[in-house]
Amino acid sequence: MQFSTTSTTQPAPAALREQALHHPRIGTVFTDHMVTIQWTAENGWHDARVRPREPFSLDPASAVLHYGQEIFEGMKAYGQPDGSVALFRPEENARRFNASASRMSMPTIPESVFVDAIEQLLRMDGAWVPKGAGTSLYLRPFMFATESFLGVRPATQFTFCVIASPAGAYFKGGAKPIAVWVSERYTRAARGGTGAAKCGGNYAAGLTAQAEAIRNDCDQVVFLDAAEGRWIEELGGMNVFFVVDGVLVTPSLGTILPGITRDSIIGLAKRRGVRVEEKPYSFDEWREDAATGRLTEAFACGTAAVIAAIGKVRFDGGEFTIPAGPLTDALRDELVGIQRGVVADELNWTWRVK
Ligand SMILES: *Cc1c(COP(=O)(O)O)cnc(C)c1O
């Protein structure tokens, strides 16, 4: 696919960009450009453009505003020691984007076009990749239904877009252990639902639970399964791992989001000779294992936060704490090292942007 390229005539003032690069706050300041590609049932994908970032003009009847056909991805571009920029397993994001698209009755996009769109934006906005420790350029590819109609059926027009924002550490406390709230009132996903799709609607439905977590002085909410209210699923936007008797345990795929960080951690742990079990793990077991000391570590993971140790677990009627642990730290150091080009990338996970 050929991209037409138009540079902005009004780039952000250098002082504002420098401020954003030195004190990045993910999702607050955006780069100068964006990529858009249009899709129609008639013409498929067409009109690929790298262009100045600007608001969309949307008809009030645009399908996304009424029926929520919207999906997204989250990935990062990392500055490398030699000054180049690298992506981490971008073809996995492309694959997952298409899995989300299929689930939401939206068109899939060739994986090569998805990755090319990101590289095009990085070539244009390369000066926006921050260089400090723990920083990166967060990339947000997304797609939404633009067709103007009211009626329940898949739309026939969509816009694919990529925007970018300099990112620092995800949680206010930096690498400090986080506190999580186990919601026994709200659920995130049910069997046959959209739990495995990265769609905006999942997040909208989770906001009330996240607010409950904040009210209880926690950083994030932990969701339990919808059928029995018993099995741990994941956090609002992160997967979760437990170290029990030295085994790394994580909930099986199905109704959870198949995280690329999750998959990478499973791979790295196995290479270290750590036993990994993807299996149902209940909130009761979590509490019990923490009390008996069989549980030695727990952490949340995702692109935005990488790996965050869970230090405290609160729920209606109680709380317990979990010590910090060596496996969490070792896996974080190795994963971050690969992403930043300071640990050998033996699994070929990094993708140099040309
Ligand atoms: C994006 C996301 C994750 C993490 O996925 P990564 O590919 O590791 O960034 C986990 N859970 C939910 C609900 C998500 O939306």
mmCIF file of C-alpha atoms and ligand atoms in Angstrom:
data_model
loop_
_atom_site.group_PDB
_atom_site.id
_atom_site.type_symbol
_atom_site.label_atom_id
_atom_site.label_comp_id
_atom_site.label_asym_id
_atom_site.label_seq_id
_atom_site.Cartn_x
_atom_site.Cartn_y
_atom_site.Cartn_z
ATOM 1 C CA MET A 1 0.000 0.000 0.000
ATOM 2 C CA GLN A 2 1.298 3.447 -0.938
ATOM 3 C CA PHE A 3 1.101 6.151 1.741
ATOM 4 C CA SER A 4 0.791 9.793 0.746
ATOM 5 C CA THR A 5 2.749 12.027 3.088
ATOM 6 C CA THR A 6 1.993 15.569 4.192
ATOM 7 C CA SER A 7 4.144 17.245 6.856
ATOM 8 C CA THR A 8 2.558 19.574 9.342
ATOM 9 C CA THR A 9 3.058 23.293 8.855
ATOM 10 C CA GLN A 10 2.358 23.825 12.563
ATOM 11 C CA PRO A 11 4.615 21.472 14.549
ATOM 12 C CA ALA A 12 4.429 21.629 18.334
ATOM 13 C CA PRO A 13 6.763 24.335 19.663
ATOM 14 C CA ALA A 14 10.197 22.869 20.447
ATOM 15 C CA ALA A 15 9.844 23.842 24.121
ATOM 16 C CA LEU A 16 6.597 21.907 24.446
ATOM 17 C CA ARG A 17 8.106 18.864 22.753
ATOM 18 C CA GLU A 18 11.183 18.979 24.982
ATOM 19 C CA GLN A 19 8.946 19.219 28.040
ATOM 20 C CA ALA A 20 6.928 16.212 26.834
ATOM 21 C CA LEU A 21 10.112 14.218 26.183
ATOM 22 C CA HIS A 22 11.726 14.973 29.524
ATOM 23 C CA HIS A 23 8.605 14.635 31.676
ATOM 24 C CA PRO A 24 6.443 12.304 29.607
ATOM 25 C CA ARG A 25 2.923 11.631 30.816
ATOM 26 C CA ILE A 26 1.455 8.987 28.576
ATOM 27 C CA GLY A 27 -1.640 9.996 26.659
ATOM 28 C CA THR A 28 -1.519 13.703 27.445
ATOM 29 C CA VAL A 29 0.699 15.152 24.720
ATOM 30 C CA PHE A 30 0.665 13.753 21.185
ATOM 31 C CA THR A 31 3.092 13.860 18.283
ATOM 32 C CA ASP A 32 2.608 16.130 15.264
ATOM 33 C CA HIS A 33 1.299 13.531 12.823
ATOM 34 C CA MET A 34 -1.088 10.620 12.465
ATOM 35 C CA VAL A 35 -1.724 7.872 9.963
ATOM 36 C CA THR A 36 -5.164 7.235 8.535
ATOM 37 C CA ILE A 37 -6.349 4.525 6.146
ATOM 38 C CA GLN A 38 -9.929 4.210 4.957
ATOM 39 C CA TRP A 39 -11.941 1.063 4.330
ATOM 40 C CA THR A 40 -15.193 0.677 2.467
ATOM 41 C CA ALA A 41 -17.034 -2.502 1.549
ATOM 42 C CA GLU A 42 -16.722 -1.409 -2.092
ATOM 43 C CA ASN A 43 -13.046 -0.497 -2.258
ATOM 44 C CA GLY A 44 -11.424 -2.287 0.681
ATOM 45 C CA TRP A 45 -8.426 -0.497 2.246
ATOM 46 C CA HIS A 46 -7.409 2.673 0.421
ATOM 47 C CA ASP A 47 -6.364 6.301 0.894
ATOM 48 C CA ALA A 48 -3.416 5.633 3.242
ATOM 49 C CA ARG A 49 -2.008 8.888 4.539
ATOM 50 C CA VAL A 50 0.622 10.185 6.923
ATOM 51 C CA ARG A 51 -0.697 13.623 7.731
ATOM 52 C CA PRO A 52 -0.813 16.393 10.318
ATOM 53 C CA ARG A 53 -2.661 15.286 13.443
ATOM 54 C CA GLU A 54 -6.082 16.918 13.544
ATOM 55 C CA PRO A 55 -9.647 16.293 14.777
ATOM 56 C CA PHE A 56 -11.929 14.004 12.774
ATOM 57 C CA SER A 57 -15.085 15.285 11.255
ATOM 58 C CA LEU A 58 -17.812 12.736 12.001
ATOM 59 C CA ASP A 59 -21.434 12.590 11.001
ATOM 60 C CA PRO A 60 -23.650 12.445 14.133
ATOM 61 C CA ALA A 61 -25.048 9.146 12.857
ATOM 62 C CA SER A 62 -21.600 7.513 12.563
ATOM 63 C CA ALA A 63 -22.069 3.911 13.638
ATOM 64 C CA VAL A 64 -19.282 3.985 16.235
ATOM 65 C CA LEU A 65 -21.161 6.647 18.213
ATOM 66 C CA HIS A 66 -24.206 4.412 18.565
ATOM 67 C CA TYR A 67 -23.168 0.771 18.364
ATOM 68 C CA GLY A 68 -19.563 0.945 19.494
ATOM 69 C CA GLN A 69 -17.668 -0.765 16.673
ATOM 70 C CA GLU A 70 -14.204 0.278 17.850
ATOM 71 C CA ILE A 71 -10.986 -1.629 18.556
ATOM 72 C CA PHE A 72 -7.458 -0.577 19.405
ATOM 73 C CA GLU A 73 -3.918 -1.708 20.116
ATOM 74 C CA GLY A 74 -1.217 -0.466 22.467
ATOM 75 C CA MET A 75 2.484 -0.766 21.686
ATOM 76 C CA LYS A 76 5.707 1.130 22.214
ATOM 77 C CA ALA A 77 8.721 2.332 20.237
ATOM 78 C CA TYR A 78 11.933 2.122 22.281
ATOM 79 C CA GLY A 79 15.065 4.187 21.754
ATOM 80 C CA GLN A 80 18.087 1.892 21.322
ATOM 81 C CA PRO A 81 21.639 2.452 22.572
ATOM 82 C CA ASP A 82 22.849 3.138 18.998
ATOM 83 C CA GLY A 83 20.221 5.849 18.512
ATOM 84 C CA SER A 84 17.887 3.728 16.381
ATOM 85 C CA VAL A 85 14.284 2.941 17.332
ATOM 86 C CA ALA A 86 12.819 -0.535 17.843
ATOM 87 C CA LEU A 87 9.356 -2.026 18.161
ATOM 88 C CA PHE A 88 8.617 -5.121 20.257
ATOM 89 C CA ARG A 89 6.848 -7.997 18.449
ATOM 90 C CA PRO A 90 4.703 -5.612 16.341
ATOM 91 C CA GLU A 91 3.404 -8.440 14.149
ATOM 92 C CA GLU A 92 1.750 -9.864 17.290
ATOM 93 C CA ASN A 93 -0.141 -6.606 17.731
ATOM 94 C CA ALA A 94 -1.196 -6.796 14.073
ATOM 95 C CA ARG A 95 -2.436 -10.349 14.536
ATOM 96 C CA ARG A 96 -4.354 -9.475 17.688
ATOM 97 C CA PHE A 97 -5.810 -6.370 16.055
ATOM 98 C CA ASN A 98 -7.248 -8.597 13.357
ATOM 99 C CA ALA A 99 -8.593 -11.074 15.906
ATOM 100 C CA SER A 100 -10.345 -8.150 17.623
ATOM 101 C CA ALA A 101 -11.630 -6.926 14.244
ATOM 102 C CA SER A 102 -13.109 -10.320 13.403
ATOM 103 C CA ARG A 103 -14.839 -10.558 16.772
ATOM 104 C CA MET A 104 -16.389 -7.100 16.303
ATOM 105 C CA SER A 105 -17.479 -7.711 12.675
ATOM 106 C CA MET A 106 -14.916 -5.240 11.386
ATOM 107 C CA PRO A 107 -12.555 -5.656 8.401
ATOM 108 C CA THR A 108 -9.103 -7.120 8.986
ATOM 109 C CA ILE A 109 -6.041 -5.273 7.731
ATOM 110 C CA PRO A 110 -2.982 -6.980 6.208
ATOM 111 C CA GLU A 111 -0.375 -7.375 8.975
ATOM 112 C CA SER A 112 2.269 -5.771 6.764
ATOM 113 C CA VAL A 113 0.097 -2.671 6.265
ATOM 114 C CA PHE A 114 -0.511 -2.409 10.017
ATOM 115 C CA VAL A 115 3.231 -2.521 10.786
ATOM 116 C CA ASP A 116 4.075 -0.267 7.828
ATOM 117 C CA ALA A 117 1.618 2.369 9.108
ATOM 118 C CA ILE A 118 3.443 2.416 12.436
ATOM 119 C CA GLU A 119 6.847 2.649 10.810
ATOM 120 C CA GLN A 120 5.651 5.489 8.562
ATOM 121 C CA LEU A 121 4.493 7.462 11.596
ATOM 122 C CA LEU A 122 7.777 6.796 13.408
ATOM 123 C CA ARG A 123 9.791 8.016 10.445
ATOM 124 C CA MET A 124 7.791 11.229 10.461
ATOM 125 C CA ASP A 125 7.722 11.743 14.252
ATOM 126 C CA GLY A 126 11.056 10.136 15.167
ATOM 127 C CA ALA A 127 12.068 13.247 17.116
ATOM 128 C CA TRP A 128 9.275 12.390 19.570
ATOM 129 C CA VAL A 129 10.850 9.164 20.864
ATOM 130 C CA PRO A 130 12.089 10.048 24.374
ATOM 131 C CA LYS A 131 15.517 8.822 25.456
ATOM 132 C CA GLY A 132 15.382 8.766 29.265
ATOM 133 C CA ALA A 133 15.348 5.591 31.392
ATOM 134 C CA GLY A 134 11.921 3.936 31.405
ATOM 135 C CA THR A 135 10.592 6.141 28.608
ATOM 136 C CA SER A 136 9.224 5.236 25.172
ATOM 137 C CA LEU A 137 6.865 6.483 22.495
ATOM 138 C CA TYR A 138 3.452 4.916 23.058
ATOM 139 C CA LEU A 139 1.660 4.004 19.827
ATOM 140 C CA ARG A 140 -2.081 3.713 19.583
ATOM 141 C CA PRO A 141 -3.448 2.085 16.421
ATOM 142 C CA PHE A 142 -7.247 1.961 16.378
ATOM 143 C CA MET A 143 -10.196 1.503 14.056
ATOM 144 C CA PHE A 144 -13.792 2.660 14.205
ATOM 145 C CA ALA A 145 -17.013 2.582 12.164
ATOM 146 C CA THR A 146 -17.614 5.820 10.276
ATOM 147 C CA GLU A 147 -20.624 4.857 8.201
ATOM 148 C CA SER A 148 -23.558 7.143 8.821
ATOM 149 C CA PHE A 149 -26.674 5.084 9.601
ATOM 150 C CA LEU A 150 -28.845 3.990 12.490
ATOM 151 C CA GLY A 151 -29.551 0.276 12.507
ATOM 152 C CA VAL A 152 -27.940 -2.775 14.000
ATOM 153 C CA ARG A 153 -25.630 -4.370 11.452
ATOM 154 C CA PRO A 154 -21.898 -4.180 10.751
ATOM 155 C CA ALA A 155 -20.907 -0.840 9.216
ATOM 156 C CA THR A 156 -19.576 -0.705 5.663
ATOM 157 C CA GLN A 157 -17.075 2.144 6.254
ATOM 158 C CA PHE A 158 -14.209 2.285 8.723
ATOM 159 C CA THR A 159 -11.208 4.469 9.529
ATOM 160 C CA PHE A 160 -7.923 2.987 10.743
ATOM 161 C CA CYS A 161 -5.685 5.481 12.541
ATOM 162 C CA VAL A 162 -2.394 5.567 14.454
ATOM 163 C CA ILE A 163 -1.469 8.302 16.937
ATOM 164 C CA ALA A 164 1.503 8.463 19.316
ATOM 165 C CA SER A 165 2.336 9.929 22.726
ATOM 166 C CA PRO A 166 5.622 10.048 24.703
ATOM 167 C CA ALA A 167 5.422 7.759 27.737
ATOM 168 C CA GLY A 168 7.220 7.526 31.074
ATOM 169 C CA ALA A 169 6.504 5.206 33.987
ATOM 170 C CA TYR A 170 2.870 4.071 34.048
ATOM 171 C CA PHE A 171 2.033 4.214 37.744
ATOM 172 C CA LYS A 172 2.481 7.353 39.825
ATOM 173 C CA GLY A 173 4.672 5.438 42.283
ATOM 174 C CA GLY A 174 7.118 4.323 39.554
ATOM 175 C CA ALA A 175 8.310 0.746 40.161
ATOM 176 C CA LYS A 176 6.703 0.592 43.624
ATOM 177 C CA PRO A 177 4.378 -2.395 44.226
ATOM 178 C CA ILE A 178 0.773 -1.620 43.343
ATOM 179 C CA ALA A 179 -2.397 -2.184 45.371
ATOM 180 C CA VAL A 180 -5.289 -3.955 43.661
ATOM 181 C CA TRP A 181 -8.994 -4.142 44.436
ATOM 182 C CA VAL A 182 -10.817 -7.419 43.815
ATOM 183 C CA SER A 183 -14.259 -6.565 42.502
ATOM 184 C CA GLU A 184 -16.906 -9.016 43.641
ATOM 185 C CA ARG A 185 -19.652 -6.895 42.174
ATOM 186 C CA TYR A 186 -18.697 -6.197 38.558
ATOM 187 C CA THR A 187 -17.333 -8.551 35.922
ATOM 188 C CA ARG A 188 -15.446 -7.833 32.721
ATOM 189 C CA ALA A 189 -16.198 -10.690 30.344
ATOM 190 C CA ALA A 190 -18.301 -13.801 30.001
ATOM 191 C CA ARG A 191 -17.878 -16.954 27.929
ATOM 192 C CA GLY A 192 -18.781 -16.117 24.344
ATOM 193 C CA GLY A 193 -18.376 -12.398 24.988
ATOM 194 C CA THR A 194 -15.698 -9.928 23.932
ATOM 195 C CA GLY A 195 -13.152 -10.432 26.730
ATOM 196 C CA ALA A 196 -10.412 -11.514 24.322
ATOM 197 C CA ALA A 197 -10.972 -8.534 21.984
ATOM 198 C CA LYS A 198 -9.253 -5.211 22.602
ATOM 199 C CA CYS A 199 -12.351 -3.081 22.143
ATOM 200 C CA GLY A 200 -13.263 0.244 23.713
ATOM 201 C CA GLY A 201 -16.524 -1.193 25.027
ATOM 202 C CA ASN A 202 -14.689 -3.533 27.417
ATOM 203 C CA TYR A 203 -13.024 -0.519 28.983
ATOM 204 C CA ALA A 204 -16.246 1.486 29.204
ATOM 205 C CA ALA A 205 -17.849 -1.425 31.057
ATOM 206 C CA GLY A 206 -14.888 -1.630 33.445
ATOM 207 C CA LEU A 207 -14.811 2.022 34.503
ATOM 208 C CA THR A 208 -17.264 1.641 37.380
ATOM 209 C CA ALA A 209 -15.174 -1.167 38.836
ATOM 210 C CA GLN A 210 -12.000 0.873 38.360
ATOM 211 C CA ALA A 211 -13.664 3.780 40.203
ATOM 212 C CA GLU A 212 -14.497 1.351 43.027
ATOM 213 C CA ALA A 213 -10.804 0.402 43.153
ATOM 214 C CA ILE A 214 -9.718 4.055 43.366
ATOM 215 C CA ARG A 215 -12.279 4.724 46.118
ATOM 216 C CA ASN A 216 -10.647 1.895 48.052
ATOM 217 C CA ASP A 217 -7.175 3.380 47.640
ATOM 218 C CA CYS A 218 -6.120 0.868 45.012
ATOM 219 C CA ASP A 219 -4.402 1.404 41.667
ATOM 220 C CA GLN A 220 -6.263 -1.200 39.647
ATOM 221 C CA VAL A 221 -9.214 -3.553 39.737
ATOM 222 C CA VAL A 222 -8.961 -7.360 39.566
ATOM 223 C CA PHE A 223 -11.876 -9.032 37.814
ATOM 224 C CA LEU A 224 -13.231 -12.459 38.701
ATOM 225 C CA ASP A 225 -14.982 -14.728 36.201
ATOM 226 C CA ALA A 226 -18.594 -13.956 35.340
ATOM 227 C CA ALA A 227 -19.993 -17.492 35.707
ATOM 228 C CA GLU A 228 -18.942 -18.332 39.272
ATOM 229 C CA GLY A 229 -17.380 -15.155 40.610
ATOM 230 C CA ARG A 230 -14.563 -17.334 41.806
ATOM 231 C CA TRP A 231 -11.686 -17.473 39.327
ATOM 232 C CA ILE A 232 -9.217 -14.676 38.816
ATOM 233 C CA GLU A 233 -9.285 -13.314 35.283
ATOM 234 C CA GLU A 234 -7.141 -10.193 34.940
ATOM 235 C CA LEU A 235 -6.897 -6.512 35.795
ATOM 236 C CA GLY A 236 -8.707 -3.720 33.958
ATOM 237 C CA GLY A 237 -5.926 -3.452 31.402
ATOM 238 C CA MET A 238 -3.281 -5.938 32.474
ATOM 239 C CA ASN A 239 -2.800 -9.681 32.849
ATOM 240 C CA VAL A 240 -1.789 -11.209 36.143
ATOM 241 C CA PHE A 241 0.763 -13.783 37.368
ATOM 242 C CA PHE A 242 1.346 -15.574 40.681
ATOM 243 C CA VAL A 243 4.360 -17.420 42.029
ATOM 244 C CA VAL A 244 3.060 -20.401 44.028
ATOM 245 C CA ASP A 245 5.520 -22.992 45.374
ATOM 246 C CA GLY A 246 8.021 -21.674 42.845
ATOM 247 C CA VAL A 247 5.638 -22.267 39.910
ATOM 248 C CA LEU A 248 4.592 -19.307 37.772
ATOM 249 C CA VAL A 249 0.789 -19.484 37.537
ATOM 250 C CA THR A 250 -1.377 -17.377 35.238
ATOM 251 C CA PRO A 251 -5.066 -17.656 34.273
ATOM 252 C CA SER A 252 -5.732 -19.554 31.027
ATOM 253 C CA LEU A 253 -6.777 -17.746 27.861
ATOM 254 C CA GLY A 254 -10.449 -17.641 26.919
ATOM 255 C CA THR A 255 -12.281 -14.687 28.392
ATOM 256 C CA ILE A 256 -9.105 -12.678 29.118
ATOM 257 C CA LEU A 257 -7.124 -10.456 26.768
ATOM 258 C CA PRO A 258 -4.222 -12.439 25.315
ATOM 259 C CA GLY A 259 -1.439 -10.068 26.337
ATOM 260 C CA ILE A 260 1.771 -9.971 24.341
ATOM 261 C CA THR A 261 3.615 -9.143 27.563
ATOM 262 C CA ARG A 262 1.926 -12.195 29.142
ATOM 263 C CA ASP A 263 3.065 -14.400 26.280
ATOM 264 C CA SER A 264 6.608 -12.982 26.418
ATOM 265 C CA ILE A 265 6.844 -13.566 30.174
ATOM 266 C CA ILE A 266 5.731 -17.172 29.781
ATOM 267 C CA GLY A 267 8.453 -17.633 27.160
ATOM 268 C CA LEU A 268 11.189 -15.972 29.230
ATOM 269 C CA ALA A 269 10.238 -17.870 32.387
ATOM 270 C CA LYS A 270 10.348 -21.226 30.611
ATOM 271 C CA ARG A 271 13.777 -20.406 29.180
ATOM 272 C CA ARG A 272 14.966 -19.797 32.732
ATOM 273 C CA GLY A 273 13.735 -23.244 33.703
ATOM 274 C CA VAL A 274 10.794 -21.910 35.729
ATOM 275 C CA ARG A 275 7.702 -24.116 35.561
ATOM 276 C CA VAL A 276 4.744 -22.202 34.101
ATOM 277 C CA GLU A 277 1.120 -23.259 34.474
ATOM 278 C CA GLU A 278 -1.729 -21.609 32.616
ATOM 279 C CA LYS A 279 -4.723 -22.708 34.663
ATOM 280 C CA PRO A 280 -7.697 -21.425 36.620
ATOM 281 C CA TYR A 281 -6.612 -19.909 39.950
ATOM 282 C CA SER A 282 -9.286 -18.824 42.391
ATOM 283 C CA PHE A 283 -9.500 -15.810 44.651
ATOM 284 C CA ASP A 284 -9.876 -18.253 47.592
ATOM 285 C CA GLU A 285 -6.601 -19.960 46.634
ATOM 286 C CA TRP A 286 -4.898 -16.596 46.290
ATOM 287 C CA ARG A 287 -5.945 -15.582 49.794
ATOM 288 C CA GLU A 288 -5.060 -18.969 51.269
ATOM 289 C CA ASP A 289 -1.695 -19.226 49.518
ATOM 290 C CA ALA A 290 -0.795 -15.728 50.680
ATOM 291 C CA ALA A 291 -1.700 -16.672 54.276
ATOM 292 C CA THR A 292 0.281 -19.926 54.290
ATOM 293 C CA GLY A 293 3.273 -18.394 52.525
ATOM 294 C CA ARG A 294 3.029 -20.665 49.483
ATOM 295 C CA LEU A 295 2.438 -17.531 47.400
ATOM 296 C CA THR A 296 5.704 -15.636 47.270
ATOM 297 C CA GLU A 297 5.083 -13.099 44.474
ATOM 298 C CA ALA A 298 2.320 -11.681 42.304
ATOM 299 C CA PHE A 299 2.534 -9.187 39.474
ATOM 300 C CA ALA A 300 0.497 -7.505 36.765
ATOM 301 C CA CYS A 301 1.801 -7.037 33.236
ATOM 302 C CA GLY A 302 1.046 -5.184 30.034
ATOM 303 C CA THR A 303 2.735 -2.945 27.488
ATOM 304 C CA ALA A 304 2.001 0.274 29.371
ATOM 305 C CA ALA A 305 3.272 -0.787 32.826
ATOM 306 C CA VAL A 306 5.529 -3.707 31.660
ATOM 307 C CA ILE A 307 5.621 -5.620 34.974
ATOM 308 C CA ALA A 308 4.251 -4.190 38.213
ATOM 309 C CA ALA A 309 4.574 -6.120 41.461
ATOM 310 C CA ILE A 310 1.314 -6.468 43.407
ATOM 311 C CA GLY A 311 2.029 -5.572 47.020
ATOM 312 C CA LYS A 312 -1.437 -5.339 48.465
ATOM 313 C CA VAL A 313 -4.780 -6.968 47.707
ATOM 314 C CA ARG A 314 -7.973 -5.443 49.063
ATOM 315 C CA PHE A 315 -11.559 -6.664 48.859
ATOM 316 C CA ASP A 316 -14.876 -6.086 50.525
ATOM 317 C CA GLY A 317 -14.119 -7.061 54.106
ATOM 318 C CA GLY A 318 -10.357 -7.437 54.168
ATOM 319 C CA GLU A 319 -6.925 -7.208 52.671
ATOM 320 C CA PHE A 320 -3.634 -9.065 52.541
ATOM 321 C CA THR A 321 -0.105 -8.204 51.492
ATOM 322 C CA ILE A 322 2.380 -9.936 49.231
ATOM 323 C CA PRO A 323 6.153 -9.523 49.552
ATOM 324 C CA ALA A 324 8.270 -8.271 46.658
ATOM 325 C CA GLY A 325 10.162 -11.061 44.960
ATOM 326 C CA PRO A 326 13.154 -11.934 42.851
ATOM 327 C CA LEU A 327 11.360 -13.562 39.904
ATOM 328 C CA THR A 328 9.256 -10.447 39.276
ATOM 329 C CA ASP A 329 12.401 -8.308 39.229
ATOM 330 C CA ALA A 330 14.406 -10.722 37.098
ATOM 331 C CA LEU A 331 11.673 -11.064 34.469
ATOM 332 C CA ARG A 332 11.137 -7.302 34.361
ATOM 333 C CA ASP A 333 14.855 -6.614 33.952
ATOM 334 C CA GLU A 334 15.180 -9.170 31.180
ATOM 335 C CA LEU A 335 12.081 -8.041 29.275
ATOM 336 C CA VAL A 336 12.879 -4.341 29.590
ATOM 337 C CA GLY A 337 16.492 -5.091 28.627
ATOM 338 C CA ILE A 338 15.410 -6.828 25.416
ATOM 339 C CA GLN A 339 13.007 -4.001 24.537
ATOM 340 C CA ARG A 340 15.718 -1.386 25.084
ATOM 341 C CA GLY A 341 18.423 -3.293 23.258
ATOM 342 C CA VAL A 342 20.709 -3.896 26.256
ATOM 343 C CA VAL A 343 19.977 -7.624 26.670
ATOM 344 C CA ALA A 344 20.634 -10.008 23.753
ATOM 345 C CA ASP A 345 17.439 -10.583 21.781
ATOM 346 C CA GLU A 346 17.810 -14.321 21.286
ATOM 347 C CA LEU A 347 14.135 -14.803 20.487
ATOM 348 C CA ASN A 348 14.146 -12.209 17.697
ATOM 349 C CA TRP A 349 11.441 -10.127 19.307
ATOM 350 C CA THR A 350 12.670 -6.632 18.466
ATOM 351 C CA TRP A 351 11.985 -4.959 15.142
ATOM 352 C CA ARG A 352 14.346 -2.186 14.058
ATOM 353 C CA VAL A 353 12.514 0.712 12.436
ATOM 354 C CA LYS A 354 14.242 1.629 9.202
HETATM 355 C C1 LIG B 1 -3.942 -4.548 26.338
HETATM 356 C C2 LIG B 1 -4.433 -5.351 27.485
HETATM 357 C C3 LIG B 1 -3.588 -6.210 28.216
HETATM 358 C C4 LIG B 1 -2.104 -6.306 27.978
HETATM 359 O O1 LIG B 1 -1.742 -6.676 26.695
HETATM 360 P P1 LIG B 1 -0.245 -6.407 26.211
HETATM 361 O O2 LIG B 1 -0.222 -6.957 24.835
HETATM 362 O O3 LIG B 1 0.644 -7.141 27.128
HETATM 363 O O4 LIG B 1 -0.034 -4.942 26.269
HETATM 364 C C5 LIG B 1 -4.148 -6.971 29.220
HETATM 365 N N1 LIG B 1 -5.456 -6.887 29.528
HETATM 366 C C6 LIG B 1 -6.297 -6.066 28.864
HETATM 367 C C7 LIG B 1 -7.719 -6.016 29.253
HETATM 368 C C8 LIG B 1 -5.810 -5.268 27.827
HETATM 369 O O5 LIG B 1 -6.645 -4.457 27.189
#
